[in-house]
Coordinates of C-alpha atoms in Angstrom, one line a residue:
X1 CA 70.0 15.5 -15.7
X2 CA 67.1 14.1 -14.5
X3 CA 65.2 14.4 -17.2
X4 CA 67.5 12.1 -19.1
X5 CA 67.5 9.6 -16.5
X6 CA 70.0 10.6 -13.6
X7 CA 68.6 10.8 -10.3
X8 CA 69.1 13.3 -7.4
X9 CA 73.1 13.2 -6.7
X10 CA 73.4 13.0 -10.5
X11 CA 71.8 16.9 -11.1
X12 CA 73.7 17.9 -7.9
X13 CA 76.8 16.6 -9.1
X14 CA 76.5 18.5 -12.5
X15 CA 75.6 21.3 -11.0
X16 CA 79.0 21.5 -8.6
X17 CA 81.0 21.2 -12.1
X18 CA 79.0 23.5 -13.7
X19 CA 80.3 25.9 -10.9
X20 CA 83.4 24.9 -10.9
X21 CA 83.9 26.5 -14.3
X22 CA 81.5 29.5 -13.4
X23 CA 82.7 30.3 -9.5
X24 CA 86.1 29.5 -9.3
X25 CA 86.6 31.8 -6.6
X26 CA 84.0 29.7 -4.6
X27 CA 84.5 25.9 -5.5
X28 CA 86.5 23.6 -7.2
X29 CA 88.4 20.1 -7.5
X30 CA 91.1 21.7 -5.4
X31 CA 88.5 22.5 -2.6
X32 CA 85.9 20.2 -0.3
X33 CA 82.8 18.4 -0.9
X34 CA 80.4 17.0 0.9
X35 CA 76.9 14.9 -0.5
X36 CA 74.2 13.5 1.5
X37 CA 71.6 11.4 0.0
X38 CA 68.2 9.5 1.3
X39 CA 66.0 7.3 -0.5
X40 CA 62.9 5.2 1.0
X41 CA 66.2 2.4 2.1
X42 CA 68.0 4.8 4.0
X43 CA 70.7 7.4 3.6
X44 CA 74.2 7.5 2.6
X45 CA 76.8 10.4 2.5
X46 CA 80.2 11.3 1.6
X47 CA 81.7 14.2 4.0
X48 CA 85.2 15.1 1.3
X49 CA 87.2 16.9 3.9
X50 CA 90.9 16.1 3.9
X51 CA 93.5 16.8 6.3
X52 CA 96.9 19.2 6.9
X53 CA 100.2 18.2 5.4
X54 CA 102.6 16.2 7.5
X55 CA 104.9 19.6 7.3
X56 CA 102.2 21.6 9.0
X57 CA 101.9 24.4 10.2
X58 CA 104.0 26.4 8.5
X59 CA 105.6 29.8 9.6
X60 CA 104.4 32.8 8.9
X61 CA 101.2 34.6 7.4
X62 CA 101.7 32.9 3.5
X63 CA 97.9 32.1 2.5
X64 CA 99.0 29.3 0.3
X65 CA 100.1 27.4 3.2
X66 CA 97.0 27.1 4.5
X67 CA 96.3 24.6 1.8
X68 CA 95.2 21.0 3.2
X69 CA 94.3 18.0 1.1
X70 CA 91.5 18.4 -1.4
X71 CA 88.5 16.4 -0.7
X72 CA 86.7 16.8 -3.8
X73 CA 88.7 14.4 -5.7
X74 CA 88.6 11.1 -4.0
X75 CA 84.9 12.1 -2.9
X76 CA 84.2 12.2 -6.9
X77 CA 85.9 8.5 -6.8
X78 CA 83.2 7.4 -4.0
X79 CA 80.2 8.8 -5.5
X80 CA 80.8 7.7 -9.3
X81 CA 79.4 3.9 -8.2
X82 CA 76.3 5.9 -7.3
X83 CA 75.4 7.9 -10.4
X84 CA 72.7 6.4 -13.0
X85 CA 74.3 8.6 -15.5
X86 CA 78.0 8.1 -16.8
X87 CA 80.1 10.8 -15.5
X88 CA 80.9 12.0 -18.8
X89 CA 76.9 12.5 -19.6
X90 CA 77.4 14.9 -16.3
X91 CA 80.5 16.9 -17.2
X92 CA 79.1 17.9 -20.8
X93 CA 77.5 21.0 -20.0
X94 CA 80.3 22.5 -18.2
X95 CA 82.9 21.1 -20.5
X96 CA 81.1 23.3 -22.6
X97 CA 80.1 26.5 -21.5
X98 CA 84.2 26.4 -20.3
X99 CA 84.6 26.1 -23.8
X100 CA 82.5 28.2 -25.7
X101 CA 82.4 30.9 -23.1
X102 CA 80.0 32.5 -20.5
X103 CA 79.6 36.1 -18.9
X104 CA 81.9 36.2 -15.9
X105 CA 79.4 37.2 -12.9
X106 CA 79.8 40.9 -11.3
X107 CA 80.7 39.6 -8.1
X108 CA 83.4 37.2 -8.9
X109 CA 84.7 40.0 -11.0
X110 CA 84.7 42.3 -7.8
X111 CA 86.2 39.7 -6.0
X112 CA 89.2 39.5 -8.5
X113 CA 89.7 43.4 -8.7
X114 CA 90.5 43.2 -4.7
X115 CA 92.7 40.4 -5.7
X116 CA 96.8 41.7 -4.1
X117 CA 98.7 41.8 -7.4
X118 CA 100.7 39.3 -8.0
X119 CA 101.7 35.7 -9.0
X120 CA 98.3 34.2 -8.6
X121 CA 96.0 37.2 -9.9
X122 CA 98.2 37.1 -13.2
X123 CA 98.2 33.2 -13.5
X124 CA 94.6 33.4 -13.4
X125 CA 93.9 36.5 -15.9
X126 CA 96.3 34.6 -18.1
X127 CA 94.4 31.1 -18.1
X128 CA 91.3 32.6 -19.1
X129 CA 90.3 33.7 -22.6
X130 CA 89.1 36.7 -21.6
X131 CA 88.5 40.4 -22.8
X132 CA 86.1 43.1 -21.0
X133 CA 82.8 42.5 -22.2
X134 CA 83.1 39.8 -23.5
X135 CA 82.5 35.7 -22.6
X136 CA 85.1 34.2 -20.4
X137 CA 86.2 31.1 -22.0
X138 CA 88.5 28.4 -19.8
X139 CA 90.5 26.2 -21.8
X140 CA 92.8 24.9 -19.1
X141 CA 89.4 23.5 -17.3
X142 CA 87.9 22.5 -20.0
X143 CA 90.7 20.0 -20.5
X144 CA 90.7 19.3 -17.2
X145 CA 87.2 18.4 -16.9
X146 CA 87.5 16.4 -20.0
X147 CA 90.3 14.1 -18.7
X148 CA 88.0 13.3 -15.7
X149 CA 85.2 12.6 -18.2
X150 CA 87.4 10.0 -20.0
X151 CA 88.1 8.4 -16.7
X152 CA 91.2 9.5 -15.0
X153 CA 91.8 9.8 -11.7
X154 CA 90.8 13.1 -10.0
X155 CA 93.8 12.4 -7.4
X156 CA 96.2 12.5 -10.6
X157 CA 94.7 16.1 -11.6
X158 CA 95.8 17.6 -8.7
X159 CA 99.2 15.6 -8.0
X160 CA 99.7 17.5 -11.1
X161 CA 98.9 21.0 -9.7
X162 CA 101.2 20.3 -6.8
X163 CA 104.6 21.3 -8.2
X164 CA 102.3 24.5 -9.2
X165 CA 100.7 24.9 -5.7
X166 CA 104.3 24.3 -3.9
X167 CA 105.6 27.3 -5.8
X168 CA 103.5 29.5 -4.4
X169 CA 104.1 28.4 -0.5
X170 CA 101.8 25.2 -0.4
X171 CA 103.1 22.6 2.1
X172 CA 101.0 19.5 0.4
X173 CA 103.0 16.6 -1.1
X174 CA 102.1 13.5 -3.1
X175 CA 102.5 11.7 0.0
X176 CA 100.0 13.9 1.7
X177 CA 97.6 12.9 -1.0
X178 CA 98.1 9.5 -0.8
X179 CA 97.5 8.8 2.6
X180 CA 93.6 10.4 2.4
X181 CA 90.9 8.8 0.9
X182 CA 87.0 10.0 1.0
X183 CA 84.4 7.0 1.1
X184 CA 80.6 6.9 1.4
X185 CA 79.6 6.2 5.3
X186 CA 76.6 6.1 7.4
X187 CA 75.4 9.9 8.4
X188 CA 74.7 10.7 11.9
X189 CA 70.9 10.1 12.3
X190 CA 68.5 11.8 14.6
X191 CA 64.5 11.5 15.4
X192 CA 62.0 13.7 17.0
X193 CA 58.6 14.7 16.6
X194 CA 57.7 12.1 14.4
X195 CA 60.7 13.2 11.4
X196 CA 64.3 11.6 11.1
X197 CA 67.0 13.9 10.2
X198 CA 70.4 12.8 8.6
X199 CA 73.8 15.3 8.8
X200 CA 77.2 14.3 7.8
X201 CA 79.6 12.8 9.7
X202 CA 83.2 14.1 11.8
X203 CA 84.0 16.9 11.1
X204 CA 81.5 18.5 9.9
X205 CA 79.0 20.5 12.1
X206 CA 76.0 18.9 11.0
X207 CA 75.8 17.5 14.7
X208 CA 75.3 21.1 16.0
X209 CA 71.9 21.3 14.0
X210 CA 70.6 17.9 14.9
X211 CA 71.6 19.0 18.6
X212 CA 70.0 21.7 18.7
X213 CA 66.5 20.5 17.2
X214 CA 66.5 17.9 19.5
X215 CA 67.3 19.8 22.3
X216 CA 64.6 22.3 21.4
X217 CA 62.0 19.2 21.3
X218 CA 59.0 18.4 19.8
X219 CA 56.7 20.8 21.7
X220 CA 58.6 23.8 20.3
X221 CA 59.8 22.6 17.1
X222 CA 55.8 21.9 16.2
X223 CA 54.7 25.5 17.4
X224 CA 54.2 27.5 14.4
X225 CA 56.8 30.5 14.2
X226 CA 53.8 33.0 13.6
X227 CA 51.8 31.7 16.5
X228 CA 50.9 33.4 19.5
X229 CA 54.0 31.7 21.2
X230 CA 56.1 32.5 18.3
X231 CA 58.6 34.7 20.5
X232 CA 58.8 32.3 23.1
X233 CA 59.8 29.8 20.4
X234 CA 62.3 32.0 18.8
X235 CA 64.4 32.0 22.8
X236 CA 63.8 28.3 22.8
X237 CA 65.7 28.1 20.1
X238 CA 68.1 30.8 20.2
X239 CA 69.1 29.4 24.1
X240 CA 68.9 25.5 22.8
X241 CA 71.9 26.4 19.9
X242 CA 73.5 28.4 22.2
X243 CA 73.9 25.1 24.9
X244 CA 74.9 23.3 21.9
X245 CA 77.5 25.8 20.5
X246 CA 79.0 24.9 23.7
X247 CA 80.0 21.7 23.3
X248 CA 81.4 22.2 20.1
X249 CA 84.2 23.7 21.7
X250 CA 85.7 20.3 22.4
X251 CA 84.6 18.6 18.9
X252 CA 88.2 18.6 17.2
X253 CA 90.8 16.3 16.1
X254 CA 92.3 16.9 20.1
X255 CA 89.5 15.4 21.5
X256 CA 86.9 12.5 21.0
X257 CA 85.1 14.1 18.8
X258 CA 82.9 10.7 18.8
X259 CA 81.9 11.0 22.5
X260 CA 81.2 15.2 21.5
X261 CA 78.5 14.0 18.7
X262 CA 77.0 11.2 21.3
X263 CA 76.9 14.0 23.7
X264 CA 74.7 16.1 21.7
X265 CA 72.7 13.5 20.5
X266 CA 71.8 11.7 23.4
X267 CA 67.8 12.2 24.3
X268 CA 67.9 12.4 27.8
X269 CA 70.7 15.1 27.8
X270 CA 69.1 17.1 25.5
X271 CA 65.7 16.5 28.1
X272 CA 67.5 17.5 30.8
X273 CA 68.9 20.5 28.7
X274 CA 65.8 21.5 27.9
X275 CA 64.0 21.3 31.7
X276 CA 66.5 23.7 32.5
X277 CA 65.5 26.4 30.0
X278 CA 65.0 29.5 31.8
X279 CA 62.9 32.4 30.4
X280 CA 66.1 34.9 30.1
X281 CA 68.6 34.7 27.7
X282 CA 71.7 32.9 29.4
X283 CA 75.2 33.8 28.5
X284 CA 76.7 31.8 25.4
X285 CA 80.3 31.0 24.5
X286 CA 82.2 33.6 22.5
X287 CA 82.0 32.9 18.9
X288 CA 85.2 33.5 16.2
X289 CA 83.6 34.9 13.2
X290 CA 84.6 34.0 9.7
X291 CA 83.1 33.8 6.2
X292 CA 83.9 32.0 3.7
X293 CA 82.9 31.5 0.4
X294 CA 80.5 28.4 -0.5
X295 CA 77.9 26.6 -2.9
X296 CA 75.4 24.8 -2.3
X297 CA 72.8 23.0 -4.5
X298 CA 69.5 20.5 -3.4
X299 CA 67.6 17.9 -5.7
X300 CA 65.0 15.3 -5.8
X301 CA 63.9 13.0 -8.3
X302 CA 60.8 11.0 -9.0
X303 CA 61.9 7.9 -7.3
X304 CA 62.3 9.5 -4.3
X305 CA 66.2 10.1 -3.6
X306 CA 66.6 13.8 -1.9
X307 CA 70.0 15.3 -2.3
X308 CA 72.5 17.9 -1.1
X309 CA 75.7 18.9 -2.0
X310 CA 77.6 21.6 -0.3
X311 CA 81.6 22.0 -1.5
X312 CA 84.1 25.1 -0.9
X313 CA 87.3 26.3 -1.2
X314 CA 86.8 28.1 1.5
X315 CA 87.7 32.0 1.4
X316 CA 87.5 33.9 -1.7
X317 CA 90.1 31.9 -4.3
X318 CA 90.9 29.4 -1.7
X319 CA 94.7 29.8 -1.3
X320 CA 95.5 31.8 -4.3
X321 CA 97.6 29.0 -5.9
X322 CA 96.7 27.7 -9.3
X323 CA 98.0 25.5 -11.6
X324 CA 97.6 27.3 -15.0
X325 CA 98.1 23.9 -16.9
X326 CA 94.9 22.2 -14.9
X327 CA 93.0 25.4 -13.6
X328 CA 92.8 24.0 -10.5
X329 CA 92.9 26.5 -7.5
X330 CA 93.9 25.0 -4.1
X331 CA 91.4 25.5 -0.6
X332 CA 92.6 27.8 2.0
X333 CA 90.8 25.3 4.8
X334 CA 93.3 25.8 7.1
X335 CA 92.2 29.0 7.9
X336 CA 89.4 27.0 9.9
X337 CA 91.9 25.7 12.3
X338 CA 91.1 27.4 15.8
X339 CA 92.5 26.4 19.3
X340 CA 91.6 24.1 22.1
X341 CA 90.3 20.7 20.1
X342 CA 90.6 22.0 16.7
X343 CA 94.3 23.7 17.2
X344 CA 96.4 23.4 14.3
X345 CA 98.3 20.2 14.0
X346 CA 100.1 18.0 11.3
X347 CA 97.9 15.3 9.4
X348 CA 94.3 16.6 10.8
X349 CA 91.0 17.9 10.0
X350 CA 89.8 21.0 11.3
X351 CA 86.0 21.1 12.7
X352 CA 84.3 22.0 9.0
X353 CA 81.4 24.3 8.7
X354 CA 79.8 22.9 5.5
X355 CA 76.7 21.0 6.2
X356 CA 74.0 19.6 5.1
X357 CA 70.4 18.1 6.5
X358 CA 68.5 15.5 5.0
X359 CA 64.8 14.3 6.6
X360 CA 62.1 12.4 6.6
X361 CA 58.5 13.5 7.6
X362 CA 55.6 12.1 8.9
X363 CA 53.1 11.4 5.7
X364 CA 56.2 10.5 3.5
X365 CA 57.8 14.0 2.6
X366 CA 61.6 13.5 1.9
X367 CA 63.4 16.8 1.4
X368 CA 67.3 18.0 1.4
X369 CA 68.5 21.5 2.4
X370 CA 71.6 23.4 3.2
X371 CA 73.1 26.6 2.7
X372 CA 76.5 29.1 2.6
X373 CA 77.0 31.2 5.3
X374 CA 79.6 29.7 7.5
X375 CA 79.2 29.5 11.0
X376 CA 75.6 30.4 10.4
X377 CA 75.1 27.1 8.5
X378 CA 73.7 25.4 11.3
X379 CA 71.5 28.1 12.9
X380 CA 69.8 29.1 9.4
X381 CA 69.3 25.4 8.6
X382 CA 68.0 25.1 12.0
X383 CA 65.6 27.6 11.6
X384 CA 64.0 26.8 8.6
X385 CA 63.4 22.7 10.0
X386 CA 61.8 24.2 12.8
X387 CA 59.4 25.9 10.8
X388 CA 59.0 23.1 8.3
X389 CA 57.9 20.9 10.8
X390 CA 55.2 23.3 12.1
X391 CA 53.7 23.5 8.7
X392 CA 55.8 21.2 6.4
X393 CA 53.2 22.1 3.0
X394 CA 54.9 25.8 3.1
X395 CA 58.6 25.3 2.4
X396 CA 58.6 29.0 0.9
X397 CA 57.5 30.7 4.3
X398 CA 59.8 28.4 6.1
X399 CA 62.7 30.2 4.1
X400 CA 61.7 33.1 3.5
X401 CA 60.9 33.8 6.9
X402 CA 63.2 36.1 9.1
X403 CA 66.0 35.1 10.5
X404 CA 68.4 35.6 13.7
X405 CA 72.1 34.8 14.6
X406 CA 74.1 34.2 17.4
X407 CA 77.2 35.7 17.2
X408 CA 78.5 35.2 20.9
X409 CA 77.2 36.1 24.8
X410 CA 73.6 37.1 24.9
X411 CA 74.2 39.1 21.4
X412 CA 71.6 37.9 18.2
X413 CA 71.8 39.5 14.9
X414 CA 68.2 39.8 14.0
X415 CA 66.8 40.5 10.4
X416 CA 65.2 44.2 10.4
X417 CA 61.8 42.6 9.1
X418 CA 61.1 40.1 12.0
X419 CA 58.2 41.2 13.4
X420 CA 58.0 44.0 16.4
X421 CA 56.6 41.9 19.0
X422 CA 59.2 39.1 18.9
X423 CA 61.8 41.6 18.7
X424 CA 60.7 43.2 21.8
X425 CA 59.5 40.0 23.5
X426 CA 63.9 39.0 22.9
X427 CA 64.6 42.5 24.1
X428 CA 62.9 41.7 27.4
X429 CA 64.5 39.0 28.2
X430 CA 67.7 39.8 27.9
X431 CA 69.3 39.1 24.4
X432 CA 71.2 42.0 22.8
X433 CA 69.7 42.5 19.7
X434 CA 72.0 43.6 16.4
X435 CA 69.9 44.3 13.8
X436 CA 70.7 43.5 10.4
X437 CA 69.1 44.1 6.5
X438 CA 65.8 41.9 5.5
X439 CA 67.0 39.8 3.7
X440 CA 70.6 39.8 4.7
X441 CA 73.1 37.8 2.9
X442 CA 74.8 37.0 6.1
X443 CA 72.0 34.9 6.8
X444 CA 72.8 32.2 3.9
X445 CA 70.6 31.5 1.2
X446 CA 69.2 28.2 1.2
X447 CA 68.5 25.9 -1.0
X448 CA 66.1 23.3 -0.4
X449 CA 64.2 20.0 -2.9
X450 CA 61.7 17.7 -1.6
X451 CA 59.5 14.8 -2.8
X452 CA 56.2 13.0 -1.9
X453 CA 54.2 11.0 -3.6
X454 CA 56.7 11.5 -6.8
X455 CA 56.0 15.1 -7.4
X456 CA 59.0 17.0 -6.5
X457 CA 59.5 20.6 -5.7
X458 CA 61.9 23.3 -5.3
X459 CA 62.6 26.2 -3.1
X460 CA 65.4 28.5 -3.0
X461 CA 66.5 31.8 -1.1
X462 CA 66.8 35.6 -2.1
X463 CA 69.5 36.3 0.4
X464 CA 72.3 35.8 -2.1
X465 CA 72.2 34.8 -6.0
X466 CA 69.7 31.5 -5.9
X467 CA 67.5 29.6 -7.8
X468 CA 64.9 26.7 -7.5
X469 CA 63.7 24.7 -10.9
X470 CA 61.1 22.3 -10.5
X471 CA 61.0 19.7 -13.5

């Protein structure tokens, strides 16, 4: 796309259709999206989260009642004054390989075999043109895809689904739909060390990364991670997202979520918070664990625009409702209501993992990042900013480079290849260590573009399926 004249959010957005058609159990119109943008005039995002029915919660354990309102389609609306390139120009390719067919990936298929028997499993078998060996070809997205190419409304697509959706337990109405609306807003903004970082507004938990680095601070942020102080910097930052995950306890719909966010990005808090850093590990707040199932993609374009885009469904087929006529499959984002702030409640929006980071160095490098991997979202990108900025010409080692993960109290998942003496240097201080594979998947798998000067480049992960083109 950018080679025939779209910019950054134009290749991101093709790539989220193209995935639409290829991971259906991952993404879709039916699910969440969330873009972040920067140019050299300042940044712009869309965070395509909606909220719970006016009927919720409903009773029971029915997975299609976890459905809320779809924030992919009236994000679409918002961004579409943005593109360079029609949106037709952008749906072609996946119009077509949804069309002509395309080799259904192993994992999705093992996905599907877990699959309960059922309505939804069969509904889904029978939209797809689809034999054992053979290309999967989609004609109910196809046509779907199609219709938003020639300009209708995304909203109308899934009003359609909705009698579909219903049937199988959903508790969404047209009315539900009507009263939520996506727009582009400002993203929260952040500077230390020289570099200005962008995340995406309420609710997602973007804040909890920009928290965290500037809590952390420029002293440790701009120590290499393979320095001789590179354990001491892996606590600082372990015990700085640990004070942070703290507060996120009361950023939810039940609370002022505003006054959480200028908590956590206030300077002389996160001062304080760091003067107070103690050389043990401290005990952190217990931490639910869930994993979902997300996509992620990152671009940048000659004229200087850095992108991310980061949409879900949430668990594996969202809430196992489809519309057969549409294809569309509705989210299960519900399931990321909690307790406390973010307890379950009629016409809100749970605190959403999906995030994405967007900064601005020192010297002109504009780059965009994010990643899957749930809860881990924030620590991973965390991790690899804090290594950027020590040596911001190495994006590769930055991530590549191990990883840990809190996961609640003084216990850190640690990848098995992070070197002995940080591992022990953690050990000694306290931290419960859990080790995990090199190169876990749990870890997420970033994806990261960047920009200076006009060239671009490209970086993504090994951790799950990933790829970087530079063009």
């Amino acid at each position: 796309m950018i080679e025939d004249g779209g910019g950054a959010l134009d290749a991101c957005l093709a790539a989220a259709f193209m995935t639409w058609v290829l991971m259906p159990d991952m993404c879709g119109l039916g699910g969440d999206l969330f873009a972040l943008w920067c140019d050299g005039y300042g940044a712009a995002s869309v965070t395509g989260a909606g909220p719970s029915p006016a009927q919720y919660p409903g009773a029971g354990d029915n997975r299609a009642a976890l459905a809320l309102v779809p924030g992919a389609p009236t994000a679409l609306t918002a961004l579409k004054p943005h593109l360079k390139l029609p949106l037709a120009h952008l749906l072609a390719p996946a119009i077509a390989v949804a069309e002509q067919g395309f080799l259904a990936h192993p994992l999705m298929m093992r996905k599907l075999a877990t699959l309960p028997g059922g309505a939804f499993r069969d509904d889904l078998l029978a939209s797809w043109h689809w034999a054992e060996g053979k290309p999967l070809r989609w004609p109910a997205m196809a046509g779907t895809l199609k219709r938003l190419a020639a300009g209708e409304d995304p909203n109308d697509l899934v009003r359609e689904a909705l009698p579909a959706w219903r049937s199988a337990g959903a508790l969404l109405t047209a009315a539900d739909l009507d009263a939520y609306r996506a727009t582009i807003e400002q993203p929260l903004r952040m500077d230390v060390a020289g570099w200005r970082f962008f995340g995406h507004a309420k609710m997602s938990q973007s804040v909890a990364t920009l928290g965290a680095l500037l809590r952390a601070g420029p002293d440790w942020l701009l120590e290499p991670a393979n320095g001789a102080n590179a354990a001491a910097k892996t606590h600082a930052m372990i015990e700085a997202y640990k004070a942070v995950y703290a507060d996120l306890a009361d950023f939810g719909h039940a609370s002022d979520a505003d006054a959480v966010i200028a908590r956590l990005l206030d300077p002389a808090r996160a001062r304080a918070g760091r003067a107070a850093l103690g050389p043990a590990a401290s005990e952190g707040s217990p931490m639910a664990r869930n994993y979902g199932e997300t996509t992620q993609v990152a671009a940048a374009d000659r004229s200087g625009r850095v992108c991310t885009l980061i949409h879900s469904l949430y668990r594996p087929f969202g809430a196992r409702a489809l519309c057969r006529e549409t294809g569309l499959i509705a989210n299960d984002r519900g399931g990321s209501f909690t307790d406390g702030a973010n307890a379950p409640a009629p016409r809100q929006r749970p605190r959403h993992t999906l995030v994405g980071i967007v900064a601005q160095a020192p010297g002109g490098l504009r780059l965009a990042l994010g990643t899957p991997a749930a809860q881990a979202q924030t620590q991973t990108t965390l991790q690899v900013i804090a290594s950027l900025m020590a040596r911001p010409d190495d994006p590769l080692d930055a991530v590549l480079a191990p990883r840990w993960g809190f996961i609640g109290g003084k216990t850190i998942e640690v990848e098995a290849d992070m070197p002995a003496a940080i591992l022990g240097d953690l050990a000694a201080r306290g931290h419960q260590l859990a080790l995990r594979p090199a190169r876990d998947w749990l870890m997420g798998s970033v994806s990261l573009a960047s920009v200076r000067d006009g060239v671009s480049s490209a970086t993504a992960d090994d951790r799950r399926n990933a790829l970087a083109l530079a063009l």
